[in-house]
GROMACS .gro file of C-alpha atoms in nm:
model
  136
    1MET     CA    1  21.691  24.268  -5.487
    2ALA     CA    2  22.040  24.482  -5.610
    3LEU     CA    3  22.249  24.266  -5.351
    4CYS     CA    4  22.132  23.934  -5.449
    5GLY     CA    5  22.176  24.047  -5.831
    6ARG     CA    6  22.529  24.183  -5.715
    7ALA     CA    7  22.602  23.810  -5.591
    8MET     CA    8  22.581  23.656  -5.897
    9ALA     CA    9  22.657  23.883  -6.102
   10LYS     CA   10  23.032  23.885  -5.919
   11ASP     CA   11  23.002  23.449  -5.918
   12LEU     CA   12  22.943  23.453  -6.324
   13ASN     CA   13  23.181  23.668  -6.390
   14GLN     CA   14  23.427  23.509  -6.196
   15ARG     CA   15  23.258  23.147  -6.380
   16LEU     CA   16  23.316  23.342  -6.768
   17ALA     CA   17  23.645  23.485  -6.708
   18THR     CA   18  23.777  23.091  -6.731
   19LEU     CA   19  23.624  23.111  -7.130
   20GLY     CA   20  23.717  23.490  -7.149
   21LEU     CA   21  23.410  23.630  -7.112
   22SER     CA   22  23.225  23.842  -6.873
   23VAL     CA   23  22.847  23.954  -6.761
   24GLY     CA   24  22.799  24.149  -7.046
   25GLN     CA   25  22.953  23.981  -7.319
   26TRP     CA   26  22.711  23.635  -7.197
   27GLY     CA   27  22.415  23.890  -7.237
   28ALA     CA   28  22.510  24.028  -7.513
   29LEU     CA   29  22.559  23.652  -7.723
   30PHE     CA   30  22.207  23.526  -7.554
   31SER     CA   31  22.013  23.855  -7.670
   32LEU     CA   32  22.185  23.688  -8.063
   33SER     CA   33  22.205  23.316  -7.983
   34GLN     CA   34  21.782  23.418  -7.988
   35ASN     CA   35  21.800  23.683  -8.245
   36ASP     CA   36  22.077  23.652  -8.469
   37GLY     CA   37  22.086  23.981  -8.695
   38MET     CA   38  22.004  24.302  -8.444
   39THR     CA   39  22.151  24.592  -8.547
   40GLN     CA   40  22.307  24.729  -8.203
   41THR     CA   41  22.077  24.985  -8.147
   42GLN     CA   42  21.817  24.698  -8.070
   43LEU     CA   43  22.049  24.504  -7.933
   44ALA     CA   44  22.108  24.752  -7.575
   45ASP     CA   45  21.756  24.797  -7.551
   46ALA     CA   46  21.682  24.431  -7.565
   47LEU     CA   47  22.018  24.423  -7.248
   48SER     CA   48  21.852  24.774  -7.163
   49VAL     CA   49  22.183  24.919  -7.158
   50GLU     CA   50  22.361  25.243  -7.263
   51GLN     CA   51  22.481  25.274  -7.653
   52PRO     CA   52  22.864  25.348  -7.504
   53SER     CA   53  22.879  25.031  -7.288
   54MET     CA   54  22.718  24.798  -7.597
   55ALA     CA   55  22.930  24.963  -7.806
   56SER     CA   56  23.229  24.851  -7.667
   57THR     CA   57  23.117  24.490  -7.541
   58LEU     CA   58  23.042  24.482  -7.904
   59LYS     CA   59  23.385  24.559  -7.952
   60ARG     CA   60  23.557  24.283  -7.762
   61LEU     CA   61  23.336  24.046  -7.921
   62GLU     CA   62  23.465  24.150  -8.288
   63ALA     CA   63  23.760  24.127  -8.170
   64ASP     CA   64  23.764  23.784  -8.025
   65GLY     CA   65  23.537  23.729  -8.281
   66LEU     CA   66  23.236  23.629  -8.161
   67ILE     CA   67  23.065  23.810  -8.319
   68ARG     CA   68  23.104  23.969  -8.722
   69ARG     CA   69  22.874  24.321  -8.800
   70LYS     CA   70  22.751  24.269  -9.227
   71PRO     CA   71  22.599  24.584  -9.373
   72HIS     CA   72  22.163  24.648  -9.277
   73PRO     CA   73  22.020  24.569  -9.553
   74THR     CA   74  21.794  24.869  -9.599
   75ASP     CA   75  22.000  25.181  -9.339
   76ARG     CA   76  22.330  25.207  -9.481
   77ARG     CA   77  22.414  25.359  -9.129
   78SER     CA   78  22.359  25.052  -8.902
   79SER     CA   79  22.461  24.763  -8.976
   80THR     CA   80  22.357  24.395  -8.855
   81ILE     CA   81  22.497  24.209  -8.602
   82HIS     CA   82  22.589  23.780  -8.605
   83LEU     CA   83  22.760  23.564  -8.393
   84THR     CA   84  22.988  23.324  -8.537
   85ALA     CA   85  23.052  22.992  -8.588
   86ARG     CA   86  23.333  23.052  -8.327
   87ALA     CA   87  23.081  23.182  -8.055
   88ARG     CA   88  22.857  22.922  -8.143
   89LYS     CA   89  23.023  22.631  -8.033
   90GLN     CA   90  23.148  22.863  -7.751
   91LEU     CA   91  22.765  22.905  -7.652
   92PRO     CA   92  22.692  22.605  -7.464
   93SER     CA   93  22.996  22.606  -7.268
   94ILE     CA   94  22.922  22.975  -7.134
   95VAL     CA   95  22.556  22.817  -7.105
   96GLU     CA   96  22.717  22.512  -6.824
   97GLN     CA   97  22.863  22.836  -6.669
   98VAL     CA   98  22.528  23.028  -6.679
   99HIS     CA   99  22.376  22.773  -6.535
  100ALA     CA  100  22.614  22.616  -6.274
  101THR     CA  101  22.546  23.009  -6.126
  102ASN     CA  102  22.168  22.976  -6.083
  103SER     CA  103  22.236  22.700  -5.917
  104HIS     CA  104  22.467  22.769  -5.712
  105ALA     CA  105  22.268  23.046  -5.595
  106LEU     CA  106  21.960  22.843  -5.607
  107LYS     CA  107  22.151  22.527  -5.350
  108GLY     CA  108  21.869  22.458  -5.030
  109LEU     CA  109  21.516  22.522  -5.193
  110THR     CA  110  21.276  22.300  -5.280
  111ARG     CA  111  21.166  22.222  -5.612
  112ALA     CA  112  20.850  22.340  -5.487
  113GLU     CA  113  21.052  22.669  -5.388
  114ILE     CA  114  21.281  22.713  -5.686
  115GLY     CA  115  20.866  22.710  -5.844
  116GLU     CA  116  20.778  23.046  -5.685
  117PHE     CA  117  21.094  23.258  -5.613
  118LYS     CA  118  21.079  23.217  -6.051
  119ARG     CA  119  20.696  23.364  -6.051
  120LEU     CA  120  20.741  23.575  -5.757
  121LEU     CA  121  21.038  23.705  -5.961
  122ARG     CA  122  20.829  23.769  -6.279
  123VAL     CA  123  20.596  23.951  -6.096
  124VAL     CA  124  20.898  24.203  -5.965
  125ILE     CA  125  20.976  24.198  -6.343
  126SER     CA  126  20.664  24.259  -6.511
  127ASN     CA  127  20.617  24.593  -6.183
  128ALA     CA  128  20.989  24.726  -6.266
  129SER     CA  129  20.922  24.716  -6.642
  130ASP     CA  130  20.627  24.910  -6.625
  131PRO     CA  131  20.612  25.270  -6.540
  132ASP     CA  132  20.545  25.359  -6.224
  133PRO     CA  133  20.225  25.678  -6.233
  134LEU     CA  134  20.474  25.818  -5.931
  135LEU     CA  135  20.759  25.890  -6.013
  136PRO     CA  136  20.786  26.210  -6.281
   0.00000   0.00000   0.00000
């Protein structure tokens, strides 16, 4: 499974590079498109990445004019992160590249096989997300 994830990430990175983006940046942009106004901590948690990595990703997105930060309404130590109009305009092109990667990876599978594969992935993700009682 790790090999599959790495191969798909490599493919998507190559496609997103044509737009000046990376897989990590795509994750942040997608999450914000679903829940604009998240904090850096919320975004890092949603993407299961460490705070320093998220800070670096956000710094780059901000420099590229794709996000802007606003003071948090109730927490002076924090800020909320928002997509800019430029990012919203670019999202369809980004999503197109994500779909191209998925289509490339799934070529040769029937519709039924793709459906079963997605069902099985949901089970694996759910299992992997639950704490393993055998781990300390």
